[in-house]
Short mmCIF file of C-alpha atoms in Angstrom, two decimals:
data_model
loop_
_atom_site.label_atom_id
_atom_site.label_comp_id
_atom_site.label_asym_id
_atom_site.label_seq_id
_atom_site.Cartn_x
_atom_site.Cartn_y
_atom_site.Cartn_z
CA UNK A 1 1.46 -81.21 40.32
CA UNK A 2 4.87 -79.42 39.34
CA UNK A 3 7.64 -81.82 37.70
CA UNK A 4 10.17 -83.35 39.47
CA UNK A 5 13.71 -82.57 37.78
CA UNK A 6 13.77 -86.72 37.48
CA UNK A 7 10.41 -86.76 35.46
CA UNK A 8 10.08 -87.10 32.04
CA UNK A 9 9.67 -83.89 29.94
CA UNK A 10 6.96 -83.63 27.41
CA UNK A 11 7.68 -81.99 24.14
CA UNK A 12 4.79 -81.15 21.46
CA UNK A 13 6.49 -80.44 17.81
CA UNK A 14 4.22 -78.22 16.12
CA UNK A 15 3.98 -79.15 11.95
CA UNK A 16 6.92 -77.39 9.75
CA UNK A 17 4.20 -74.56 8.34
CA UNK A 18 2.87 -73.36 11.51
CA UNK A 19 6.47 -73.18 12.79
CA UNK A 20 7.04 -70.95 9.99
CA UNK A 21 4.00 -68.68 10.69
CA UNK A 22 5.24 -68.35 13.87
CA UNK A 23 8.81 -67.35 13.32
CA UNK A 24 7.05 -64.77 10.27
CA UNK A 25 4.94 -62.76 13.28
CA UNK A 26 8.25 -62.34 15.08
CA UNK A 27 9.92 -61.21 12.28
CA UNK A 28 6.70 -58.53 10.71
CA UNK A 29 6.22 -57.08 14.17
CA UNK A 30 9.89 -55.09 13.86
CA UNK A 31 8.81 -54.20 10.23
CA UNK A 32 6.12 -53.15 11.13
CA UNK A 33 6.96 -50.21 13.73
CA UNK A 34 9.46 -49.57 11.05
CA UNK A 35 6.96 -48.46 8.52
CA UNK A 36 5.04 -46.92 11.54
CA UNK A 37 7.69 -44.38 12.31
CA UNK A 38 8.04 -43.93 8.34
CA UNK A 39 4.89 -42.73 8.12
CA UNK A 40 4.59 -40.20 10.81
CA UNK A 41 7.82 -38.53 9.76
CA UNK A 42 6.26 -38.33 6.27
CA UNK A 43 2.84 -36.48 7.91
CA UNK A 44 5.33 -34.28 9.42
CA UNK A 45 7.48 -33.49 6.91
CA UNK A 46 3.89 -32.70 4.58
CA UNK A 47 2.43 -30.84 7.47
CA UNK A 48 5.48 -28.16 7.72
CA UNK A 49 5.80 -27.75 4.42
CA UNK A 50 2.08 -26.70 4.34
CA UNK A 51 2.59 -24.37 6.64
CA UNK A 52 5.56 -22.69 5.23
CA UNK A 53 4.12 -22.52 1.62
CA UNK A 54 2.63 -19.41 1.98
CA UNK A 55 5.37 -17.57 3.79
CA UNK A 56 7.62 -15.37 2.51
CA UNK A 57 10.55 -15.97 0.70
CA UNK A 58 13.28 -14.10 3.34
CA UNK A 59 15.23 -12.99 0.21
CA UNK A 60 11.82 -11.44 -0.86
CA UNK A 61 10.57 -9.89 2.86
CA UNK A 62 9.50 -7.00 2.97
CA UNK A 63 12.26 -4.88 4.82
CA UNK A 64 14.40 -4.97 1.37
CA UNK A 65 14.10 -2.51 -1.05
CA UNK A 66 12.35 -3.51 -4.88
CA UNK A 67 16.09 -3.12 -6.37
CA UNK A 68 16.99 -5.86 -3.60
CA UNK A 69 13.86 -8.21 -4.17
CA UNK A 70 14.38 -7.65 -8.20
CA UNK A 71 17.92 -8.53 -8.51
CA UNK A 72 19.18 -4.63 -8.49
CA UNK A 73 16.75 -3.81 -10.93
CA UNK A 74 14.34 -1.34 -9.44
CA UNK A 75 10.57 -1.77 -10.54
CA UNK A 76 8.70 1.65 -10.58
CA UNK A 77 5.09 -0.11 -9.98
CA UNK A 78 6.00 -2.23 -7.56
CA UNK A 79 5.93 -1.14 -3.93
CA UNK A 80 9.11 -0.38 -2.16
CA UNK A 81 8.80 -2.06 1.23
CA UNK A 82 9.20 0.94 3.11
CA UNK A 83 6.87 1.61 5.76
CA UNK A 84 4.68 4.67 5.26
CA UNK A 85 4.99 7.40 7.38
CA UNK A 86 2.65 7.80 10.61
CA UNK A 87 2.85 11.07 11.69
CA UNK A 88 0.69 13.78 10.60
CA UNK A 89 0.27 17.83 10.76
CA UNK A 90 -2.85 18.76 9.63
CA UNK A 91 -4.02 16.01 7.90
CA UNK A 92 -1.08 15.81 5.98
CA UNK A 93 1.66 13.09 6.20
CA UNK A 94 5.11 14.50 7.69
CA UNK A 95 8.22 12.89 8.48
CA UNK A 96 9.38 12.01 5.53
CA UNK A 97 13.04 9.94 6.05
CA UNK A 98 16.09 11.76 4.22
CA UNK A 99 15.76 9.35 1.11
CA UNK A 100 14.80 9.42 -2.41
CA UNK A 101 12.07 7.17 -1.39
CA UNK A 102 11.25 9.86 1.56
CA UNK A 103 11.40 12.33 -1.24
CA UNK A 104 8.60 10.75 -3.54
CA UNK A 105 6.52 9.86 -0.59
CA UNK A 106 6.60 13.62 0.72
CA UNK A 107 5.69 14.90 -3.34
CA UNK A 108 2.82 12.34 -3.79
CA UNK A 109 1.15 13.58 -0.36
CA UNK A 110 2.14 17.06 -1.28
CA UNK A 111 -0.13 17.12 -4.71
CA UNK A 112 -2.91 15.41 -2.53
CA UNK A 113 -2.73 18.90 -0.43
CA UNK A 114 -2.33 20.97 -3.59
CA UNK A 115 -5.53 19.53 -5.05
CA UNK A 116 -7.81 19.33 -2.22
CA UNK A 117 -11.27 21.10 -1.57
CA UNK A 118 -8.74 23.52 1.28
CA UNK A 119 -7.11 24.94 -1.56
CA UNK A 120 -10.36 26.64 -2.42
CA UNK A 121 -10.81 28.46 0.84
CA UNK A 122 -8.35 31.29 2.32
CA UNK A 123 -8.16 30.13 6.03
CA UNK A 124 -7.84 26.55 4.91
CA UNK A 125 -5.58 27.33 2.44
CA UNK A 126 -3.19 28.82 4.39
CA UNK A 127 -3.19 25.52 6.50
CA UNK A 128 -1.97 23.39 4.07
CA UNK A 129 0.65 26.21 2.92
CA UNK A 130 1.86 26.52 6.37
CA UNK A 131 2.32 22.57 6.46
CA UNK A 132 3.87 21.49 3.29
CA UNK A 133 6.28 24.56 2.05
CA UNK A 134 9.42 25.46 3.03
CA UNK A 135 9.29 28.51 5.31
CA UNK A 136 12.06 30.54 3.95
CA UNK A 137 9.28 30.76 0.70
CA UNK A 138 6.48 30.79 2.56
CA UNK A 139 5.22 34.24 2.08
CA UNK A 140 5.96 34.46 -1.51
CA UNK A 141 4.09 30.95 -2.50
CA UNK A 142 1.25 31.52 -0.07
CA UNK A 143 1.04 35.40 -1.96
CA UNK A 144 1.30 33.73 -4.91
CA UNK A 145 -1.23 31.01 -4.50
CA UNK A 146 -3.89 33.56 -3.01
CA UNK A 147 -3.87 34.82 -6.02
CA UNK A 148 -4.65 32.09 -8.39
CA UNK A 149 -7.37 30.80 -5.82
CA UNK A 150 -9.29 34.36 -5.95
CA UNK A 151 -12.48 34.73 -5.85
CA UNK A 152 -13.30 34.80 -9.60
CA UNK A 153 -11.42 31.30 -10.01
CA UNK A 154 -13.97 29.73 -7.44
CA UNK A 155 -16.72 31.42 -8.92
CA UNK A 156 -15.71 29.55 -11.74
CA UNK A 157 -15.94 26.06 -9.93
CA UNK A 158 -19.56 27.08 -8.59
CA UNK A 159 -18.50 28.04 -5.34
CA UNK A 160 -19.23 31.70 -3.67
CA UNK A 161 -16.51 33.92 -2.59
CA UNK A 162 -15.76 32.17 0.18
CA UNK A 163 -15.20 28.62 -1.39
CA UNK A 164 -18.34 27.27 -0.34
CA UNK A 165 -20.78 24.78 -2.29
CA UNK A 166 -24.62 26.18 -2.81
CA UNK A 167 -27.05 24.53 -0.76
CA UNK A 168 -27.63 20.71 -1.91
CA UNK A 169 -24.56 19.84 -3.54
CA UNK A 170 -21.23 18.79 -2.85
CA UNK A 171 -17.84 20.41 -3.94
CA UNK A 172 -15.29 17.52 -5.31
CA UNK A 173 -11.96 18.30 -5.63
CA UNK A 174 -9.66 14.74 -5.25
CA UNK A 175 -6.15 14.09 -6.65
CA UNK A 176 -5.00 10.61 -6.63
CA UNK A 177 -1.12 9.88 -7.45
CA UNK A 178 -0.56 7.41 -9.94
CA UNK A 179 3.31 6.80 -9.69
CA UNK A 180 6.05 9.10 -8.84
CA UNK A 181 9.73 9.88 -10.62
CA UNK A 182 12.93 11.88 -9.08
CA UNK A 183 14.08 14.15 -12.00
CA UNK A 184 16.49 15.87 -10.25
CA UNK A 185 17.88 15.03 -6.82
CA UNK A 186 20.51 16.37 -4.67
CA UNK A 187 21.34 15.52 -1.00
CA UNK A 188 19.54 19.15 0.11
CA UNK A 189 17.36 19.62 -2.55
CA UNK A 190 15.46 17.34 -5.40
CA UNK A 191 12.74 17.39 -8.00
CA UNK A 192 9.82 14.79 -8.06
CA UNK A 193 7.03 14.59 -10.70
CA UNK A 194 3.73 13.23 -9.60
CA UNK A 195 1.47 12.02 -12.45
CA UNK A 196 -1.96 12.51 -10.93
CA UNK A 197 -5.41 12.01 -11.97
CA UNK A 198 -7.97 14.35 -10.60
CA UNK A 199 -11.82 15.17 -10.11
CA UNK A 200 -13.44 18.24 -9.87
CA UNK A 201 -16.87 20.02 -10.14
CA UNK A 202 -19.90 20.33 -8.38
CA UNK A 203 -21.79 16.85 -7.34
CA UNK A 204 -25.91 17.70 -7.19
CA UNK A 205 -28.97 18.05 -8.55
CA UNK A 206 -29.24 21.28 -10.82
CA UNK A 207 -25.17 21.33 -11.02
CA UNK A 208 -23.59 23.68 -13.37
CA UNK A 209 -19.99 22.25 -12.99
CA UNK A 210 -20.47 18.53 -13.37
CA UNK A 211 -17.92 16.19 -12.09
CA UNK A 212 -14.77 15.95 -14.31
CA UNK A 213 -11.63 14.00 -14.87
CA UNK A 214 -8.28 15.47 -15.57
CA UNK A 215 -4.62 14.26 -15.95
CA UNK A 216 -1.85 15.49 -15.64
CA UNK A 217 1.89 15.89 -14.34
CA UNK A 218 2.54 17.84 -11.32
CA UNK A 219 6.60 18.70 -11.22
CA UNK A 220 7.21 19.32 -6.85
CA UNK A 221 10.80 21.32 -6.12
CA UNK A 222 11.81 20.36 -2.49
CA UNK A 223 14.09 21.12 0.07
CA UNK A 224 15.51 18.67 3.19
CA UNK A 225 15.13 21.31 6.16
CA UNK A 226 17.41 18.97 8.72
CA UNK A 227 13.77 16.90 9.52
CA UNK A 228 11.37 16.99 6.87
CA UNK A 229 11.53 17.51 3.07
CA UNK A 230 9.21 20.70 2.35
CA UNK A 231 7.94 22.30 -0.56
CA UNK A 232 10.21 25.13 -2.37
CA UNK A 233 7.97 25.41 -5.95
CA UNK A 234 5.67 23.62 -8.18
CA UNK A 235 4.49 23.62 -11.70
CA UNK A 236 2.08 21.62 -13.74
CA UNK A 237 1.76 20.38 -17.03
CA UNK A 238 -1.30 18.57 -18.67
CA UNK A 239 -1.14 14.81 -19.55
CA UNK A 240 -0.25 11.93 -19.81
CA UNK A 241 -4.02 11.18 -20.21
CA UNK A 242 -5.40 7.68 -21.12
CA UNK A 243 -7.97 6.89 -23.79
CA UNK A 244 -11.29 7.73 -22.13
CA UNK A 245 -13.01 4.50 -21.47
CA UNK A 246 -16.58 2.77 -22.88
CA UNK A 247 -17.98 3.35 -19.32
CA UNK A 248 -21.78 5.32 -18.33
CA UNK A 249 -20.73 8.57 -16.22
CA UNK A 250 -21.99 7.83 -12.70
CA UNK A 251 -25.04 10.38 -11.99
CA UNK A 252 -24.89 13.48 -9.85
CA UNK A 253 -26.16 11.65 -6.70
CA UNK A 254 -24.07 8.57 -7.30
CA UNK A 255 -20.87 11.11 -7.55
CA UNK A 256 -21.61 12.98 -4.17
CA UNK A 257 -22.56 9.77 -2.45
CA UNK A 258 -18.80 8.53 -3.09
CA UNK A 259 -17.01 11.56 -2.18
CA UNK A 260 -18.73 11.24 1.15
CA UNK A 261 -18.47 7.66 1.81
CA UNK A 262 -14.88 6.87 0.39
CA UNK A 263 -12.29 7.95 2.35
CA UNK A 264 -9.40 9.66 0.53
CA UNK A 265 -5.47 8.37 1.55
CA UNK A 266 -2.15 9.50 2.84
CA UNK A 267 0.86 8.32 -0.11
CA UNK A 268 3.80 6.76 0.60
CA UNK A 269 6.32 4.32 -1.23
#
């Protein structure tokens, strides 16, 4: 039965230490949410910073230039950040932007062209020509090039008259760019060497031109047309060549397999 406001009120003292275990609870229950909340901010703060570990440094991205990401120092075998070029004539990388950069992109795809298995063949030849050289020289280098790629300099390379491989074997002819250097540059006109590194020969059972390696420098004269830089001359000088290393020469077979399966590339810095 409910109390009466006249009836006497009961009142149970609980002892001194379980008052005081009592009064504790209250107080941990505020303390703890407190640490709670501590610790999911600290999981957050962990989790973002592993996310952002790996990114990159915006100072270091990749739309500056390596003179901006080193300080205004410019590191030659470092990459650039520029974004190679994505149009093509021919095979052959065009488009080059009005820029020194532009300028060592166009060279290094230029010597790729130069030393190429087309070089060996008239029709083919004349392609490349066509693509990468100025047109105001065009008749003169083309006349000029004919003549160094005649028939008794592919003979030479084991090919026929026409630049073809015998029967069974596989012509090589690859240039690879290993770094690029404006010697001379003007706003209409500049002067890139390409150091390259090169094979040639004749990949096959029964070769008599085996695959070989050859360095050297190949010195590109250009010429900014109002859209492209293009070709004006070239020249080529042997070297710088590395110490040959302790490494077994691949065999004929292994050499043609690898021209056929690896792709060659477009350059650009």
């Amino acid at each position: 039965m409910p109390l009466s406001d006249d009836q006497p009120h009961t009142r149970t003292r609980l002892p001194v230490a379980e008052q005081n275990d009592r009064a504790t609870g209250r107080q941990a229950r505020p303390l703890r949410t407190l640490l709670t909340v501590l610790a999911v901010v600290t999981l957050l703060v962990v989790a973002v910073s592993i996310a952002n570990r790996d990114k990159p440094d915006p100072g270091r991205g990749t739309g500056g230039s390596s003179a901006d990401r080193a300080g205004g120092t410019t590191d030659r075998t470092g990459n650039s950040g520029r974004q190679p070029v994505t149009t093509t004539q021919n095979g052959i990388g065009t488009g080059y932007p009005h820029t020194d950069q532009g300028a060592q992109s166009a060279a290094a795809n230029y010597a790729v062209a130069l030393g190429s298995t087309d070089m060996f063949r008239t029709e083919t030849r004349h392609t490349v020509l066509a693509t990468v050289v100025d047109p105001t020289v065009l008749p003169a280098l083309q006349a000029r090039l004919d003549q160094a790629f005649s028939a008794d300099t592919v003979t030479r390379y084991g090919l026929d008259a026409q630049g073809k491989a015998p029967k069974g074997q596989t012509f090589v002819s690859r240039i690879s760019p290993i770094g690029t250097r404006t010697t001379n540059s003007a706003d209409t006109a500049t002067r890139v060497d390409v150091w390259c590194v090169g094979v040639y020969g004749l990949a096959g059972e029964n070769s008599t031109v085996p695959v070989t390696q050859d360095w050297y420098t190949l010195s590109v004269t250009m010429r900014w047309t109002g859209s492209d830089w293009k070709l004006t001359d070239f020249s080529r000088a042997a070297g710088p060549a590395p110490l040959p290393g302790d490494q077994q020469a691949a065999t004929a077979k292994e050499i043609a397999d690898a021209v056929q399966q690896f792709g060659g590339f477009r350059y650009a810095r």
